[in-house]
């Protein structure tokens, strides 16, 4: 005999509200993403703003000075390397088939496969450039993120009081502890990762330049960018440079492999312990999974925010689940 299942009005209302909430989150996903990026900018710039504020500079002016310094440095670096990068990247893509032919790869690799691989390799700098251009061309999104970050930096010292206003005085301390833990982990990861990528790119460029490898700049930038992916990133980035090295001579190829190995060892045993420390606490496997999921959902932006998102989940789980045990 079939049993009659009754669903209360409260259950129906609750289900409808949950679905409406999920729909609203999806509808405003761009704003949530902008706010999340603004939070990342806040954690990166906060030490600089705090340092300026300590020398009696008003916080609003400190934030403006920090913006001017960071944007000025970024703009100067881009203007300095962009022409050389564009020229070397184009020459690199055009010359790579000849280097592959010198080491006999074209004789046993299917032509279509090689052509497809070269096409994909050639699109990496272009995709990065398109991503950068798309960010700066979308003025509204850029300004929104910068404005969000500005006000977050401006009201940083009052975040705990604002949390008390939103969530009640009883949860003020817990929210403050949560914000501090999140900023500590995210800040260390973001600043550490940027410094690691820069050091790996610089070390690779110096090594390739001393050996005399053509296209050292795009190869070094590729190495620095892919360093955000643990284990696999440095290996993938080293392949084009090693192929070019062996295309010149076996000795040069071994020299490039030695440079990649030394940079990787220097990063693993010197830079990571000194810069990242062990307090960030994100395993390489978890980073790989989060990057893969982020790339599938949001493309390059998903790759950028995937690890911060995982760190955020770790902080929330530790605060609200582990702390209760």
PDB file of C-alpha atoms in Angstrom:
ATOM      1  CA  UNK A   1       0.000   0.000   0.000  1.00  0.00           C
ATOM      2  CA  UNK A   2       1.382   3.347  -1.017  1.00  0.00           C
ATOM      3  CA  UNK A   3       2.022   5.820   1.758  1.00  0.00           C
ATOM      4  CA  UNK A   4       0.867   9.375   1.346  1.00  0.00           C
ATOM      5  CA  UNK A   5       3.761  11.826   1.550  1.00  0.00           C
ATOM      6  CA  UNK A   6       2.869  15.270   2.788  1.00  0.00           C
ATOM      7  CA  UNK A   7       5.095  18.265   2.207  1.00  0.00           C
ATOM      8  CA  UNK A   8       4.588  21.182   4.538  1.00  0.00           C
ATOM      9  CA  UNK A   9       4.270  24.760   3.388  1.00  0.00           C
ATOM     10  CA  UNK A  10       7.480  25.630   5.259  1.00  0.00           C
ATOM     11  CA  UNK A  11       9.434  23.048   3.248  1.00  0.00           C
ATOM     12  CA  UNK A  12       8.074  24.417  -0.017  1.00  0.00           C
ATOM     13  CA  UNK A  13       8.868  28.005   0.971  1.00  0.00           C
ATOM     14  CA  UNK A  14      12.361  27.040   2.146  1.00  0.00           C
ATOM     15  CA  UNK A  15      13.085  25.168  -1.105  1.00  0.00           C
ATOM     16  CA  UNK A  16      11.854  28.083  -3.196  1.00  0.00           C
ATOM     17  CA  UNK A  17      13.982  30.535  -1.207  1.00  0.00           C
ATOM     18  CA  UNK A  18      17.079  28.342  -1.593  1.00  0.00           C
ATOM     19  CA  UNK A  19      16.535  28.070  -5.354  1.00  0.00           C
ATOM     20  CA  UNK A  20      15.974  31.824  -5.601  1.00  0.00           C
ATOM     21  CA  UNK A  21      19.143  32.402  -3.597  1.00  0.00           C
ATOM     22  CA  UNK A  22      21.174  30.152  -5.898  1.00  0.00           C
ATOM     23  CA  UNK A  23      19.701  31.886  -8.933  1.00  0.00           C
ATOM     24  CA  UNK A  24      20.555  35.283  -7.456  1.00  0.00           C
ATOM     25  CA  UNK A  25      24.137  34.183  -6.775  1.00  0.00           C
ATOM     26  CA  UNK A  26      24.441  32.986 -10.360  1.00  0.00           C
ATOM     27  CA  UNK A  27      22.889  36.185 -11.678  1.00  0.00           C
ATOM     28  CA  UNK A  28      25.367  38.392  -9.756  1.00  0.00           C
ATOM     29  CA  UNK A  29      28.330  36.034 -10.192  1.00  0.00           C
ATOM     30  CA  UNK A  30      30.317  38.752 -11.986  1.00  0.00           C
ATOM     31  CA  UNK A  31      29.957  41.099  -9.023  1.00  0.00           C
ATOM     32  CA  UNK A  32      30.945  38.343  -6.593  1.00  0.00           C
ATOM     33  CA  UNK A  33      34.006  37.603  -8.722  1.00  0.00           C
ATOM     34  CA  UNK A  34      34.950  41.287  -8.780  1.00  0.00           C
ATOM     35  CA  UNK A  35      34.569  41.496  -5.011  1.00  0.00           C
ATOM     36  CA  UNK A  36      36.734  38.411  -4.537  1.00  0.00           C
ATOM     37  CA  UNK A  37      39.479  39.872  -6.761  1.00  0.00           C
ATOM     38  CA  UNK A  38      39.208  43.131  -4.809  1.00  0.00           C
ATOM     39  CA  UNK A  39      39.730  41.184  -1.583  1.00  0.00           C
ATOM     40  CA  UNK A  40      42.871  39.635  -3.072  1.00  0.00           C
ATOM     41  CA  UNK A  41      44.170  43.081  -4.015  1.00  0.00           C
ATOM     42  CA  UNK A  42      43.417  44.269  -0.484  1.00  0.00           C
ATOM     43  CA  UNK A  43      45.438  41.462   1.102  1.00  0.00           C
ATOM     44  CA  UNK A  44      48.370  42.086  -1.251  1.00  0.00           C
ATOM     45  CA  UNK A  45      48.495  45.864  -0.722  1.00  0.00           C
ATOM     46  CA  UNK A  46      47.597  46.010   2.979  1.00  0.00           C
ATOM     47  CA  UNK A  47      51.206  45.640   4.269  1.00  0.00           C
ATOM     48  CA  UNK A  48      52.323  48.551   2.057  1.00  0.00           C
ATOM     49  CA  UNK A  49      49.363  50.692   3.118  1.00  0.00           C
ATOM     50  CA  UNK A  50      49.973  49.851   6.782  1.00  0.00           C
ATOM     51  CA  UNK A  51      53.655  50.760   6.407  1.00  0.00           C
ATOM     52  CA  UNK A  52      52.785  54.157   4.932  1.00  0.00           C
ATOM     53  CA  UNK A  53      50.147  54.734   7.610  1.00  0.00           C
ATOM     54  CA  UNK A  54      52.760  54.098  10.318  1.00  0.00           C
ATOM     55  CA  UNK A  55      54.749  57.115   9.184  1.00  0.00           C
ATOM     56  CA  UNK A  56      51.749  59.364   9.838  1.00  0.00           C
ATOM     57  CA  UNK A  57      50.426  59.453   6.259  1.00  0.00           C
ATOM     58  CA  UNK A  58      46.598  59.460   6.257  1.00  0.00           C
ATOM     59  CA  UNK A  59      45.214  56.072   5.278  1.00  0.00           C
ATOM     60  CA  UNK A  60      43.340  57.389   2.218  1.00  0.00           C
ATOM     61  CA  UNK A  61      46.526  58.972   0.867  1.00  0.00           C
ATOM     62  CA  UNK A  62      48.459  55.800   1.725  1.00  0.00           C
ATOM     63  CA  UNK A  63      46.050  53.756  -0.395  1.00  0.00           C
ATOM     64  CA  UNK A  64      46.394  56.217  -3.294  1.00  0.00           C
ATOM     65  CA  UNK A  65      50.203  56.134  -3.062  1.00  0.00           C
ATOM     66  CA  UNK A  66      50.125  52.326  -3.040  1.00  0.00           C
ATOM     67  CA  UNK A  67      47.904  52.294  -6.126  1.00  0.00           C
ATOM     68  CA  UNK A  68      50.189  54.740  -7.957  1.00  0.00           C
ATOM     69  CA  UNK A  69      53.349  52.799  -7.056  1.00  0.00           C
ATOM     70  CA  UNK A  70      51.999  49.366  -8.037  1.00  0.00           C
ATOM     71  CA  UNK A  71      50.251  50.481 -11.240  1.00  0.00           C
ATOM     72  CA  UNK A  72      53.270  52.576 -12.201  1.00  0.00           C
ATOM     73  CA  UNK A  73      55.667  49.661 -11.764  1.00  0.00           C
ATOM     74  CA  UNK A  74      53.390  47.276 -13.670  1.00  0.00           C
ATOM     75  CA  UNK A  75      52.865  49.762 -16.488  1.00  0.00           C
ATOM     76  CA  UNK A  76      56.586  50.458 -16.742  1.00  0.00           C
ATOM     77  CA  UNK A  77      57.491  46.776 -16.867  1.00  0.00           C
ATOM     78  CA  UNK A  78      54.843  46.040 -19.517  1.00  0.00           C
ATOM     79  CA  UNK A  79      55.950  48.995 -21.638  1.00  0.00           C
ATOM     80  CA  UNK A  80      59.578  47.901 -21.300  1.00  0.00           C
ATOM     81  CA  UNK A  81      59.209  44.244 -22.282  1.00  0.00           C
ATOM     82  CA  UNK A  82      56.128  44.264 -24.542  1.00  0.00           C
ATOM     83  CA  UNK A  83      57.887  45.109 -27.868  1.00  0.00           C
ATOM     84  CA  UNK A  84      60.698  42.606 -27.299  1.00  0.00           C
ATOM     85  CA  UNK A  85      58.257  39.974 -26.063  1.00  0.00           C
ATOM     86  CA  UNK A  86      56.009  40.321 -29.121  1.00  0.00           C
ATOM     87  CA  UNK A  87      58.952  40.105 -31.545  1.00  0.00           C
ATOM     88  CA  UNK A  88      60.648  37.178 -29.837  1.00  0.00           C
ATOM     89  CA  UNK A  89      57.382  35.255 -29.432  1.00  0.00           C
ATOM     90  CA  UNK A  90      56.596  35.559 -33.150  1.00  0.00           C
ATOM     91  CA  UNK A  91      60.130  34.535 -34.125  1.00  0.00           C
ATOM     92  CA  UNK A  92      60.015  31.664 -31.665  1.00  0.00           C
ATOM     93  CA  UNK A  93      56.830  30.183 -33.120  1.00  0.00           C
ATOM     94  CA  UNK A  94      58.147  30.564 -36.674  1.00  0.00           C
ATOM     95  CA  UNK A  95      61.556  29.072 -35.891  1.00  0.00           C
ATOM     96  CA  UNK A  96      60.456  26.166 -33.686  1.00  0.00           C
ATOM     97  CA  UNK A  97      59.723  23.747 -36.594  1.00  0.00           C
ATOM     98  CA  UNK A  98      63.307  24.177 -37.792  1.00  0.00           C
ATOM     99  CA  UNK A  99      64.678  23.372 -34.327  1.00  0.00           C
ATOM    100  CA  UNK A 100      62.437  20.301 -34.129  1.00  0.00           C
ATOM    101  CA  UNK A 101      63.661  19.212 -37.544  1.00  0.00           C
ATOM    102  CA  UNK A 102      67.283  19.533 -36.387  1.00  0.00           C
ATOM    103  CA  UNK A 103      66.735  16.944 -33.661  1.00  0.00           C
ATOM    104  CA  UNK A 104      64.731  14.630 -35.917  1.00  0.00           C
ATOM    105  CA  UNK A 105      61.344  15.035 -34.260  1.00  0.00           C
ATOM    106  CA  UNK A 106      59.553  15.785 -37.527  1.00  0.00           C
ATOM    107  CA  UNK A 107      60.566  12.415 -38.881  1.00  0.00           C
ATOM    108  CA  UNK A 108      58.530  10.439 -36.395  1.00  0.00           C
ATOM    109  CA  UNK A 109      55.858  12.870 -35.179  1.00  0.00           C
ATOM    110  CA  UNK A 110      52.736  13.107 -37.313  1.00  0.00           C
ATOM    111  CA  UNK A 111      52.688  16.408 -39.192  1.00  0.00           C
ATOM    112  CA  UNK A 112      49.162  17.288 -38.140  1.00  0.00           C
ATOM    113  CA  UNK A 113      49.947  16.553 -34.497  1.00  0.00           C
ATOM    114  CA  UNK A 114      53.082  18.671 -34.572  1.00  0.00           C
ATOM    115  CA  UNK A 115      51.269  21.481 -36.330  1.00  0.00           C
ATOM    116  CA  UNK A 116      48.476  21.396 -33.752  1.00  0.00           C
ATOM    117  CA  UNK A 117      50.956  21.399 -30.871  1.00  0.00           C
ATOM    118  CA  UNK A 118      52.813  24.350 -32.358  1.00  0.00           C
ATOM    119  CA  UNK A 119      49.571  26.212 -32.875  1.00  0.00           C
ATOM    120  CA  UNK A 120      48.571  25.675 -29.249  1.00  0.00           C
ATOM    121  CA  UNK A 121      52.028  26.653 -28.045  1.00  0.00           C
ATOM    122  CA  UNK A 122      51.909  29.779 -30.145  1.00  0.00           C
ATOM    123  CA  UNK A 123      48.563  30.802 -28.708  1.00  0.00           C
ATOM    124  CA  UNK A 124      49.790  30.808 -25.079  1.00  0.00           C
ATOM    125  CA  UNK A 125      51.365  34.301 -25.225  1.00  0.00           C
ATOM    126  CA  UNK A 126      48.435  35.482 -27.316  1.00  0.00           C
ATOM    127  CA  UNK A 127      45.912  34.171 -24.795  1.00  0.00           C
ATOM    128  CA  UNK A 128      47.784  35.875 -21.985  1.00  0.00           C
ATOM    129  CA  UNK A 129      47.932  39.093 -23.994  1.00  0.00           C
ATOM    130  CA  UNK A 130      44.233  38.850 -24.888  1.00  0.00           C
ATOM    131  CA  UNK A 131      43.389  38.255 -21.245  1.00  0.00           C
ATOM    132  CA  UNK A 132      45.414  41.301 -20.197  1.00  0.00           C
ATOM    133  CA  UNK A 133      43.882  43.452 -22.933  1.00  0.00           C
ATOM    134  CA  UNK A 134      40.369  42.263 -22.061  1.00  0.00           C
ATOM    135  CA  UNK A 135      40.877  43.288 -18.443  1.00  0.00           C
ATOM    136  CA  UNK A 136      42.081  46.772 -19.304  1.00  0.00           C
ATOM    137  CA  UNK A 137      39.582  47.228 -22.137  1.00  0.00           C
ATOM    138  CA  UNK A 138      36.688  46.496 -19.826  1.00  0.00           C
ATOM    139  CA  UNK A 139      37.017  49.784 -17.983  1.00  0.00           C
ATOM    140  CA  UNK A 140      33.855  49.320 -15.957  1.00  0.00           C
ATOM    141  CA  UNK A 141      34.990  46.007 -14.444  1.00  0.00           C
ATOM    142  CA  UNK A 142      38.495  47.296 -13.796  1.00  0.00           C
ATOM    143  CA  UNK A 143      37.281  50.460 -12.107  1.00  0.00           C
ATOM    144  CA  UNK A 144      34.752  48.464 -10.068  1.00  0.00           C
ATOM    145  CA  UNK A 145      37.441  46.113  -8.757  1.00  0.00           C
ATOM    146  CA  UNK A 146      39.795  48.988  -7.940  1.00  0.00           C
ATOM    147  CA  UNK A 147      37.021  50.921  -6.193  1.00  0.00           C
ATOM    148  CA  UNK A 148      36.029  47.842  -4.177  1.00  0.00           C
ATOM    149  CA  UNK A 149      39.675  47.298  -3.201  1.00  0.00           C
ATOM    150  CA  UNK A 150      40.124  50.993  -2.351  1.00  0.00           C
ATOM    151  CA  UNK A 151      37.221  51.043   0.095  1.00  0.00           C
ATOM    152  CA  UNK A 152      38.211  47.680   1.568  1.00  0.00           C
ATOM    153  CA  UNK A 153      41.702  49.045   2.217  1.00  0.00           C
ATOM    154  CA  UNK A 154      40.286  52.316   3.522  1.00  0.00           C
ATOM    155  CA  UNK A 155      37.987  50.571   6.013  1.00  0.00           C
ATOM    156  CA  UNK A 156      40.334  47.688   6.793  1.00  0.00           C
ATOM    157  CA  UNK A 157      40.776  48.635  10.435  1.00  0.00           C
ATOM    158  CA  UNK A 158      36.997  48.845  10.865  1.00  0.00           C
ATOM    159  CA  UNK A 159      36.111  45.500   9.290  1.00  0.00           C
ATOM    160  CA  UNK A 160      35.612  43.864  12.679  1.00  0.00           C
ATOM    161  CA  UNK A 161      33.206  46.598  13.807  1.00  0.00           C
ATOM    162  CA  UNK A 162      31.314  46.348  10.530  1.00  0.00           C
ATOM    163  CA  UNK A 163      31.080  42.587  10.994  1.00  0.00           C
ATOM    164  CA  UNK A 164      29.598  43.178  14.445  1.00  0.00           C
ATOM    165  CA  UNK A 165      26.999  45.480  12.877  1.00  0.00           C
ATOM    166  CA  UNK A 166      26.031  42.820  10.320  1.00  0.00           C
ATOM    167  CA  UNK A 167      26.257  39.642  12.404  1.00  0.00           C
ATOM    168  CA  UNK A 168      25.794  40.897  15.965  1.00  0.00           C
ATOM    169  CA  UNK A 169      28.122  41.750  18.818  1.00  0.00           C
ATOM    170  CA  UNK A 170      28.292  38.119  19.990  1.00  0.00           C
ATOM    171  CA  UNK A 171      30.011  36.995  16.786  1.00  0.00           C
ATOM    172  CA  UNK A 172      32.307  40.002  16.535  1.00  0.00           C
ATOM    173  CA  UNK A 173      35.371  38.259  17.945  1.00  0.00           C
ATOM    174  CA  UNK A 174      34.837  35.151  15.870  1.00  0.00           C
ATOM    175  CA  UNK A 175      34.383  37.138  12.656  1.00  0.00           C
ATOM    176  CA  UNK A 176      37.486  39.164  13.486  1.00  0.00           C
ATOM    177  CA  UNK A 177      39.475  35.983  14.061  1.00  0.00           C
ATOM    178  CA  UNK A 178      38.173  34.567  10.790  1.00  0.00           C
ATOM    179  CA  UNK A 179      39.158  37.717   8.852  1.00  0.00           C
ATOM    180  CA  UNK A 180      42.631  37.735  10.393  1.00  0.00           C
ATOM    181  CA  UNK A 181      43.211  34.055   9.586  1.00  0.00           C
ATOM    182  CA  UNK A 182      41.986  34.516   6.014  1.00  0.00           C
ATOM    183  CA  UNK A 183      44.133  37.598   5.423  1.00  0.00           C
ATOM    184  CA  UNK A 184      47.166  35.876   6.895  1.00  0.00           C
ATOM    185  CA  UNK A 185      46.897  32.836   4.626  1.00  0.00           C
ATOM    186  CA  UNK A 186      45.739  34.622   1.471  1.00  0.00           C
ATOM    187  CA  UNK A 187      48.248  37.431   1.895  1.00  0.00           C
ATOM    188  CA  UNK A 188      51.170  35.063   2.370  1.00  0.00           C
ATOM    189  CA  UNK A 189      50.111  32.945  -0.580  1.00  0.00           C
ATOM    190  CA  UNK A 190      49.477  35.867  -2.980  1.00  0.00           C
ATOM    191  CA  UNK A 191      52.630  37.811  -2.195  1.00  0.00           C
ATOM    192  CA  UNK A 192      54.702  34.654  -1.998  1.00  0.00           C
ATOM    193  CA  UNK A 193      53.380  33.258  -5.280  1.00  0.00           C
ATOM    194  CA  UNK A 194      53.995  36.511  -7.152  1.00  0.00           C
ATOM    195  CA  UNK A 195      57.540  36.691  -5.808  1.00  0.00           C
ATOM    196  CA  UNK A 196      58.174  33.033  -6.663  1.00  0.00           C
ATOM    197  CA  UNK A 197      56.939  33.497 -10.227  1.00  0.00           C
ATOM    198  CA  UNK A 198      59.149  36.566 -10.635  1.00  0.00           C
ATOM    199  CA  UNK A 199      62.235  34.832  -9.209  1.00  0.00           C
ATOM    200  CA  UNK A 200      61.729  31.716 -11.351  1.00  0.00           C
ATOM    201  CA  UNK A 201      61.239  33.810 -14.488  1.00  0.00           C
ATOM    202  CA  UNK A 202      64.276  35.974 -13.698  1.00  0.00           C
ATOM    203  CA  UNK A 203      66.478  32.968 -12.893  1.00  0.00           C
ATOM    204  CA  UNK A 204      65.407  31.204 -16.085  1.00  0.00           C
ATOM    205  CA  UNK A 205      66.052  34.311 -18.182  1.00  0.00           C
ATOM    206  CA  UNK A 206      69.548  34.811 -16.723  1.00  0.00           C
ATOM    207  CA  UNK A 207      70.436  31.153 -17.301  1.00  0.00           C
ATOM    208  CA  UNK A 208      69.132  31.041 -20.878  1.00  0.00           C
ATOM    209  CA  UNK A 209      70.735  34.392 -21.706  1.00  0.00           C
ATOM    210  CA  UNK A 210      74.145  33.259 -20.441  1.00  0.00           C
ATOM    211  CA  UNK A 211      73.913  30.049 -22.474  1.00  0.00           C
ATOM    212  CA  UNK A 212      72.942  32.045 -25.555  1.00  0.00           C
ATOM    213  CA  UNK A 213      69.482  30.563 -26.151  1.00  0.00           C
ATOM    214  CA  UNK A 214      67.373  32.573 -28.603  1.00  0.00           C
ATOM    215  CA  UNK A 215      63.945  33.804 -27.429  1.00  0.00           C
ATOM    216  CA  UNK A 216      65.064  33.834 -23.776  1.00  0.00           C
ATOM    217  CA  UNK A 217      62.475  36.440 -22.763  1.00  0.00           C
ATOM    218  CA  UNK A 218      59.249  34.631 -23.829  1.00  0.00           C
ATOM    219  CA  UNK A 219      60.630  31.328 -22.563  1.00  0.00           C
ATOM    220  CA  UNK A 220      61.437  32.888 -19.169  1.00  0.00           C
ATOM    221  CA  UNK A 221      58.021  34.567 -18.928  1.00  0.00           C
ATOM    222  CA  UNK A 222      56.352  31.264 -19.812  1.00  0.00           C
ATOM    223  CA  UNK A 223      58.374  29.583 -17.059  1.00  0.00           C
ATOM    224  CA  UNK A 224      57.359  32.220 -14.514  1.00  0.00           C
ATOM    225  CA  UNK A 225      53.669  32.068 -15.439  1.00  0.00           C
ATOM    226  CA  UNK A 226      53.460  28.264 -15.383  1.00  0.00           C
ATOM    227  CA  UNK A 227      55.176  28.210 -11.988  1.00  0.00           C
ATOM    228  CA  UNK A 228      51.721  28.842 -10.511  1.00  0.00           C
ATOM    229  CA  UNK A 229      51.027  25.160 -11.295  1.00  0.00           C
ATOM    230  CA  UNK A 230      53.127  23.002  -8.947  1.00  0.00           C
ATOM    231  CA  UNK A 231      55.274  20.153 -10.263  1.00  0.00           C
ATOM    232  CA  UNK A 232      53.784  20.069 -13.783  1.00  0.00           C
ATOM    233  CA  UNK A 233      54.183  23.783 -14.536  1.00  0.00           C
ATOM    234  CA  UNK A 234      58.016  23.943 -14.395  1.00  0.00           C
ATOM    235  CA  UNK A 235      58.291  20.684 -16.376  1.00  0.00           C
ATOM    236  CA  UNK A 236      56.002  21.911 -19.162  1.00  0.00           C
ATOM    237  CA  UNK A 237      57.748  25.294 -19.272  1.00  0.00           C
ATOM    238  CA  UNK A 238      61.178  23.653 -19.630  1.00  0.00           C
ATOM    239  CA  UNK A 239      60.241  21.543 -22.682  1.00  0.00           C
ATOM    240  CA  UNK A 240      60.327  24.296 -25.381  1.00  0.00           C
ATOM    241  CA  UNK A 241      63.656  25.665 -24.132  1.00  0.00           C
ATOM    242  CA  UNK A 242      65.225  22.187 -24.013  1.00  0.00           C
ATOM    243  CA  UNK A 243      63.983  21.404 -27.533  1.00  0.00           C
ATOM    244  CA  UNK A 244      65.540  24.624 -28.824  1.00  0.00           C
ATOM    245  CA  UNK A 245      68.766  23.815 -26.977  1.00  0.00           C
ATOM    246  CA  UNK A 246      69.068  20.364 -28.539  1.00  0.00           C
ATOM    247  CA  UNK A 247      68.101  21.900 -31.893  1.00  0.00           C
ATOM    248  CA  UNK A 248      71.282  23.989 -31.602  1.00  0.00           C
ATOM    249  CA  UNK A 249      73.562  21.263 -30.226  1.00  0.00           C
ATOM    250  CA  UNK A 250      73.467  18.431 -27.672  1.00  0.00           C
ATOM    251  CA  UNK A 251      75.772  20.392 -25.351  1.00  0.00           C
ATOM    252  CA  UNK A 252      73.467  23.431 -25.388  1.00  0.00           C
ATOM    253  CA  UNK A 253      70.456  21.170 -24.838  1.00  0.00           C
ATOM    254  CA  UNK A 254      72.060  19.637 -21.763  1.00  0.00           C
ATOM    255  CA  UNK A 255      72.963  23.132 -20.563  1.00  0.00           C
ATOM    256  CA  UNK A 256      69.329  24.256 -20.822  1.00  0.00           C
ATOM    257  CA  UNK A 257      68.186  21.136 -18.969  1.00  0.00           C
ATOM    258  CA  UNK A 258      70.743  21.916 -16.267  1.00  0.00           C
ATOM    259  CA  UNK A 259      69.430  25.489 -15.971  1.00  0.00           C
ATOM    260  CA  UNK A 260      65.844  24.232 -15.596  1.00  0.00           C
ATOM    261  CA  UNK A 261      66.951  21.690 -12.985  1.00  0.00           C
ATOM    262  CA  UNK A 262      68.957  24.249 -10.987  1.00  0.00           C
ATOM    263  CA  UNK A 263      66.115  26.795 -11.015  1.00  0.00           C
ATOM    264  CA  UNK A 264      63.657  24.103  -9.892  1.00  0.00           C
ATOM    265  CA  UNK A 265      65.985  22.964  -7.068  1.00  0.00           C
ATOM    266  CA  UNK A 266      66.613  26.550  -5.990  1.00  0.00           C
ATOM    267  CA  UNK A 267      62.873  27.170  -5.866  1.00  0.00           C
ATOM    268  CA  UNK A 268      62.058  23.950  -4.018  1.00  0.00           C
ATOM    269  CA  UNK A 269      64.782  24.037  -1.387  1.00  0.00           C
ATOM    270  CA  UNK A 270      65.492  27.758  -0.926  1.00  0.00           C
ATOM    271  CA  UNK A 271      62.724  30.020  -2.233  1.00  0.00           C
ATOM    272  CA  UNK A 272      59.619  28.056  -1.206  1.00  0.00           C
ATOM    273  CA  UNK A 273      60.719  27.500   2.439  1.00  0.00           C
ATOM    274  CA  UNK A 274      61.863  31.119   2.773  1.00  0.00           C
ATOM    275  CA  UNK A 275      59.036  32.877   0.910  1.00  0.00           C
ATOM    276  CA  UNK A 276      55.958  30.697   1.299  1.00  0.00           C
ATOM    277  CA  UNK A 277      56.880  29.043   4.620  1.00  0.00           C
ATOM    278  CA  UNK A 278      54.817  26.090   5.803  1.00  0.00           C
ATOM    279  CA  UNK A 279      51.945  28.089   7.218  1.00  0.00           C
ATOM    280  CA  UNK A 280      50.061  28.408   3.913  1.00  0.00           C
ATOM    281  CA  UNK A 281      49.332  24.686   4.043  1.00  0.00           C
ATOM    282  CA  UNK A 282      47.943  23.931   0.557  1.00  0.00           C
ATOM    283  CA  UNK A 283      49.057  20.576  -0.853  1.00  0.00           C
ATOM    284  CA  UNK A 284      50.296  20.407  -4.473  1.00  0.00           C
ATOM    285  CA  UNK A 285      47.612  17.837  -5.351  1.00  0.00           C
ATOM    286  CA  UNK A 286      44.855  20.124  -4.061  1.00  0.00           C
ATOM    287  CA  UNK A 287      46.353  23.018  -6.024  1.00  0.00           C
ATOM    288  CA  UNK A 288      46.366  20.951  -9.237  1.00  0.00           C
ATOM    289  CA  UNK A 289      42.739  19.899  -8.769  1.00  0.00           C
ATOM    290  CA  UNK A 290      41.571  23.422  -7.950  1.00  0.00           C
ATOM    291  CA  UNK A 291      43.390  24.879 -10.955  1.00  0.00           C
ATOM    292  CA  UNK A 292      41.866  22.262 -13.273  1.00  0.00           C
ATOM    293  CA  UNK A 293      38.352  22.954 -11.956  1.00  0.00           C
ATOM    294  CA  UNK A 294      38.885  26.728 -12.071  1.00  0.00           C
ATOM    295  CA  UNK A 295      40.138  26.567 -15.662  1.00  0.00           C
ATOM    296  CA  UNK A 296      37.103  24.532 -16.715  1.00  0.00           C
ATOM    297  CA  UNK A 297      34.622  26.911 -15.059  1.00  0.00           C
ATOM    298  CA  UNK A 298      36.132  30.370 -15.585  1.00  0.00           C
ATOM    299  CA  UNK A 299      39.125  29.996 -17.901  1.00  0.00           C
ATOM    300  CA  UNK A 300      42.251  31.976 -17.032  1.00  0.00           C
ATOM    301  CA  UNK A 301      40.451  33.927 -14.313  1.00  0.00           C
ATOM    302  CA  UNK A 302      39.467  30.590 -12.760  1.00  0.00           C
ATOM    303  CA  UNK A 303      43.124  29.541 -12.702  1.00  0.00           C
ATOM    304  CA  UNK A 304      44.060  32.767 -10.922  1.00  0.00           C
ATOM    305  CA  UNK A 305      41.419  32.608  -8.189  1.00  0.00           C
ATOM    306  CA  UNK A 306      41.246  28.818  -7.736  1.00  0.00           C
ATOM    307  CA  UNK A 307      43.927  28.538  -5.044  1.00  0.00           C
ATOM    308  CA  UNK A 308      42.692  31.591  -3.067  1.00  0.00           C
ATOM    309  CA  UNK A 309      39.218  30.073  -3.176  1.00  0.00           C
ATOM    310  CA  UNK A 310      40.534  26.774  -1.775  1.00  0.00           C
ATOM    311  CA  UNK A 311      42.434  28.648   0.953  1.00  0.00           C
ATOM    312  CA  UNK A 312      39.213  30.485   1.817  1.00  0.00           C
ATOM    313  CA  UNK A 313      37.369  27.163   2.142  1.00  0.00           C
ATOM    314  CA  UNK A 314      40.163  25.823   4.356  1.00  0.00           C
ATOM    315  CA  UNK A 315      39.890  28.795   6.704  1.00  0.00           C
ATOM    316  CA  UNK A 316      36.087  28.497   6.886  1.00  0.00           C
ATOM    317  CA  UNK A 317      36.216  24.737   7.512  1.00  0.00           C
ATOM    318  CA  UNK A 318      38.840  25.150  10.217  1.00  0.00           C
ATOM    319  CA  UNK A 319      36.861  27.889  11.928  1.00  0.00           C
ATOM    320  CA  UNK A 320      33.367  26.437  11.735  1.00  0.00           C
ATOM    321  CA  UNK A 321      33.915  22.670  11.713  1.00  0.00           C
ATOM    322  CA  UNK A 322      37.260  21.737  13.222  1.00  0.00           C
ATOM    323  CA  UNK A 323      36.983  24.393  15.944  1.00  0.00           C
ATOM    324  CA  UNK A 324      33.737  22.814  17.170  1.00  0.00           C
ATOM    325  CA  UNK A 325      35.252  19.351  17.675  1.00  0.00           C
TER     326      UNK A 325
END
